[in-house]
Short mmCIF file of C-alpha atoms in Angstrom, two decimals:
data_model
loop_
_atom_site.label_atom_id
_atom_site.label_comp_id
_atom_site.label_asym_id
_atom_site.label_seq_id
_atom_site.Cartn_x
_atom_site.Cartn_y
_atom_site.Cartn_z
CA UNK A 75 -22.29 227.86 -21.86
CA UNK A 76 -20.51 231.47 -22.41
CA UNK A 77 -19.93 230.40 -26.24
CA UNK A 78 -23.19 229.31 -26.98
CA UNK A 79 -24.61 232.48 -25.16
CA UNK A 80 -22.50 234.57 -27.65
CA UNK A 81 -23.77 232.28 -31.03
CA UNK A 82 -27.61 233.53 -29.31
CA UNK A 83 -26.65 237.14 -29.15
CA UNK A 84 -25.05 237.00 -32.82
CA UNK A 85 -28.32 235.49 -33.86
CA UNK A 86 -30.17 237.98 -31.99
CA UNK A 87 -28.25 240.65 -33.86
CA UNK A 88 -28.58 239.30 -37.24
CA UNK A 89 -32.33 238.68 -36.72
CA UNK A 90 -32.97 241.72 -35.17
CA UNK A 91 -34.92 240.25 -32.20
CA UNK A 92 -34.74 241.03 -28.57
CA UNK A 93 -34.52 237.98 -26.35
CA UNK A 94 -35.31 237.72 -22.58
CA UNK A 95 -33.06 235.86 -20.59
CA UNK A 96 -33.04 234.32 -17.13
CA UNK A 97 -29.78 233.83 -15.06
CA UNK A 98 -29.87 231.55 -12.08
CA UNK A 99 -27.53 232.47 -8.87
CA UNK A 100 -24.97 229.75 -10.14
CA UNK A 101 -24.48 231.51 -13.63
CA UNK A 102 -24.75 235.01 -11.72
CA UNK A 103 -21.90 234.02 -9.55
CA UNK A 104 -19.71 231.57 -12.50
CA UNK A 105 -20.49 233.98 -15.44
CA UNK A 106 -21.28 237.85 -14.43
CA UNK A 107 -19.88 238.78 -17.71
CA UNK A 108 -22.95 237.00 -19.57
CA UNK A 109 -25.02 238.95 -17.84
CA UNK A 110 -22.96 242.17 -18.68
CA UNK A 111 -23.12 241.17 -22.40
CA UNK A 112 -26.77 240.32 -22.44
CA UNK A 113 -27.51 243.85 -20.82
CA UNK A 114 -25.07 245.77 -23.51
CA UNK A 115 -26.92 244.03 -26.21
CA UNK A 116 -30.10 245.73 -25.30
CA UNK A 117 -31.66 242.59 -24.10
CA UNK A 118 -33.94 241.65 -21.20
CA UNK A 119 -32.72 239.60 -18.27
CA UNK A 120 -34.23 238.56 -15.13
CA UNK A 121 -33.96 235.69 -12.43
CA UNK A 122 -34.00 232.03 -12.92
CA UNK A 123 -34.89 230.07 -9.76
CA UNK A 124 -33.94 226.61 -9.98
CA UNK A 125 -35.24 225.63 -6.59
CA UNK A 126 -38.49 227.40 -6.00
CA UNK A 127 -38.93 225.41 -2.45
CA UNK A 128 -36.15 227.40 -1.43
CA UNK A 129 -36.89 230.79 -2.92
CA UNK A 130 -36.44 232.95 -0.07
CA UNK A 131 -33.08 232.18 0.80
CA UNK A 132 -32.15 232.14 -2.90
CA UNK A 133 -33.91 235.24 -3.75
CA UNK A 134 -31.90 237.27 -1.26
CA UNK A 135 -28.46 236.02 -2.85
CA UNK A 136 -29.99 236.83 -6.22
CA UNK A 137 -30.81 240.46 -5.19
CA UNK A 138 -27.33 240.55 -4.20
CA UNK A 139 -25.87 239.25 -7.34
CA UNK A 140 -27.88 241.11 -9.81
CA UNK A 141 -26.72 244.38 -7.51
CA UNK A 142 -23.29 243.69 -8.20
CA UNK A 143 -23.68 243.85 -11.84
CA UNK A 144 -26.12 247.15 -11.70
CA UNK A 145 -29.48 245.48 -12.48
CA UNK A 146 -32.80 244.99 -10.95
CA UNK A 147 -34.92 241.96 -11.47
CA UNK A 148 -38.68 242.25 -12.41
CA UNK A 149 -39.28 238.78 -13.22
CA UNK A 150 -38.51 235.15 -12.68
CA UNK A 151 -38.91 231.80 -14.33
CA UNK A 152 -38.80 228.54 -12.71
CA UNK A 153 -38.24 225.37 -14.93
CA UNK A 154 -41.42 223.34 -13.97
CA UNK A 155 -44.74 224.61 -12.16
CA UNK A 156 -44.58 226.67 -9.49
CA UNK A 157 -45.16 224.34 -6.04
CA UNK A 158 -48.59 224.43 -5.38
CA UNK A 159 -47.83 224.64 -1.32
CA UNK A 160 -46.22 228.22 -2.06
CA UNK A 161 -48.79 230.57 -2.08
CA UNK A 162 -47.06 233.83 -1.71
CA UNK A 163 -43.63 234.71 -3.31
CA UNK A 164 -41.08 235.97 -0.67
CA UNK A 165 -39.89 239.52 -1.85
CA UNK A 166 -42.96 239.53 -3.94
CA UNK A 167 -42.81 243.27 -3.59
CA UNK A 168 -39.86 243.56 -5.54
CA UNK A 169 -41.09 241.29 -8.57
CA UNK A 170 -43.64 241.45 -10.95
CA UNK A 171 -44.25 238.39 -13.13
CA UNK A 172 -43.49 234.38 -12.94
CA UNK A 173 -43.16 232.46 -16.33
CA UNK A 174 -43.42 228.68 -15.75
CA UNK A 175 -45.15 225.97 -16.93
CA UNK A 176 -49.23 225.83 -16.44
CA UNK A 177 -49.99 225.51 -12.56
CA UNK A 178 -50.22 227.74 -9.46
CA UNK A 179 -48.75 231.22 -9.32
CA UNK A 180 -47.94 233.16 -6.01
CA UNK A 181 -49.76 236.17 -5.43
CA UNK A 182 -48.94 239.20 -6.37
CA UNK A 183 -47.33 238.22 -9.33
CA UNK A 184 -48.64 237.99 -13.21
CA UNK A 185 -48.62 234.75 -14.26
CA UNK A 186 -46.76 233.91 -18.24
CA UNK A 187 -47.71 230.27 -18.45
CA UNK A 188 -44.64 228.06 -20.77
CA UNK A 189 -47.06 226.45 -23.41
CA UNK A 190 -44.54 225.28 -25.40
CA UNK A 191 -42.31 222.18 -24.76
CA UNK A 192 -38.81 223.12 -23.78
CA UNK A 193 -36.33 221.46 -25.88
CA UNK A 194 -34.65 220.00 -22.79
CA UNK A 195 -37.74 218.08 -22.08
CA UNK A 196 -38.28 216.83 -25.53
CA UNK A 197 -34.73 215.63 -25.72
CA UNK A 198 -35.08 213.69 -22.52
CA UNK A 199 -38.76 211.91 -23.79
CA UNK A 200 -36.56 211.13 -26.98
CA UNK A 201 -37.50 213.61 -29.33
CA UNK A 202 -35.28 214.60 -32.09
CA UNK A 203 -34.44 218.47 -32.52
CA UNK A 204 -36.22 218.25 -35.97
CA UNK A 205 -39.09 216.73 -34.03
CA UNK A 206 -38.99 219.45 -31.39
CA UNK A 207 -38.84 222.03 -34.02
CA UNK A 208 -41.65 220.74 -36.03
CA UNK A 209 -43.79 220.78 -33.11
CA UNK A 210 -43.01 224.21 -31.81
CA UNK A 211 -43.91 225.43 -35.38
CA UNK A 212 -47.21 223.88 -35.24
CA UNK A 213 -47.99 225.39 -31.95
CA UNK A 214 -46.99 228.74 -33.18
CA UNK A 215 -48.82 228.41 -36.14
CA UNK A 216 -51.91 227.27 -33.99
CA UNK A 217 -51.64 230.17 -31.39
CA UNK A 218 -50.76 232.93 -34.51
CA UNK A 219 -54.16 231.70 -36.01
CA UNK A 220 -56.12 232.18 -32.72
CA UNK A 221 -54.20 235.39 -31.88
CA UNK A 222 -52.74 234.27 -29.03
CA UNK A 223 -49.75 234.39 -27.25
CA UNK A 224 -47.02 231.66 -27.13
CA UNK A 225 -43.63 231.79 -24.65
CA UNK A 226 -40.81 230.04 -25.88
CA UNK A 227 -38.39 228.83 -23.35
CA UNK A 228 -34.83 227.58 -24.54
CA UNK A 229 -31.69 227.16 -22.15
CA UNK A 230 -28.26 228.02 -23.91
CA UNK A 231 -26.55 225.09 -22.60
CA UNK A 232 -29.27 222.75 -23.70
CA UNK A 233 -29.43 224.71 -27.20
CA UNK A 234 -25.38 224.08 -27.18
CA UNK A 235 -25.90 220.20 -27.21
CA UNK A 236 -28.97 219.64 -29.20
CA UNK A 237 -28.57 223.05 -31.43
CA UNK A 238 -25.14 223.96 -31.32
CA UNK A 239 -25.40 225.85 -34.67
CA UNK A 240 -28.94 227.37 -33.48
CA UNK A 241 -30.47 226.10 -36.91
CA UNK A 242 -33.73 225.16 -35.24
CA UNK A 243 -33.84 228.25 -33.44
CA UNK A 244 -33.49 230.57 -36.51
CA UNK A 245 -36.11 228.18 -38.24
CA UNK A 246 -38.57 228.99 -35.47
CA UNK A 247 -37.70 232.66 -35.59
CA UNK A 248 -38.21 233.04 -39.34
CA UNK A 249 -41.81 231.31 -38.61
CA UNK A 250 -42.34 233.76 -36.40
CA UNK A 251 -41.28 236.67 -38.52
CA UNK A 252 -43.15 234.77 -41.92
CA UNK A 253 -46.43 234.79 -39.28
CA UNK A 254 -45.89 238.49 -38.53
CA UNK A 255 -45.94 237.32 -34.78
CA UNK A 256 -44.38 240.06 -32.76
CA UNK A 257 -41.36 238.52 -30.50
CA UNK A 258 -41.59 240.45 -27.52
CA UNK A 259 -39.87 239.99 -23.73
CA UNK A 260 -41.81 239.54 -20.70
CA UNK A 261 -40.73 242.67 -19.61
CA UNK A 262 -42.13 244.33 -22.69
CA UNK A 263 -45.45 242.65 -21.68
CA UNK A 264 -45.40 244.20 -18.45
CA UNK A 265 -44.47 247.58 -19.39
CA UNK A 266 -47.19 247.73 -21.95
CA UNK A 267 -49.25 246.90 -19.17
CA UNK A 268 -48.44 249.87 -17.51
#
């Protein structure tokens, strides 16, 4: 995980893109230097809530962990959809946005739906890294032609397994550049609304 994060940071430096990372409590506890590396390289960092059904308890711990590195999260990401039975996010006054698969969004957060299939889901369903790349590129072309935003989600540990040299990720970024699609972080989108 830390080694692939360094590869992703090197790719960002090479391409000139600013990425948005989401760290779980486990990563913040086990690899605080990962969070430091992300922030020191000028990227955005927010919270990955792996268990939204226990968000209230986990968010309190996340705030403590982020505080230890001198950073304050303003958004969160979940792997699937937000649970339908959770209308409010505990601690929502501290957070501004949620990114997740289409579904409900707790008040008062702004919702950024992840509309591209994650590489992890693709691999689990039997797609190859090539098929995922081609599908993602097709979705990007369609979104660009309609001038619609598209959110791409890739986990470093999954990329380490299926795209260790980041050739597929670079190909997707190259297409974004060729299509003149602005690559922005969700924090940048929130700041633009202010």
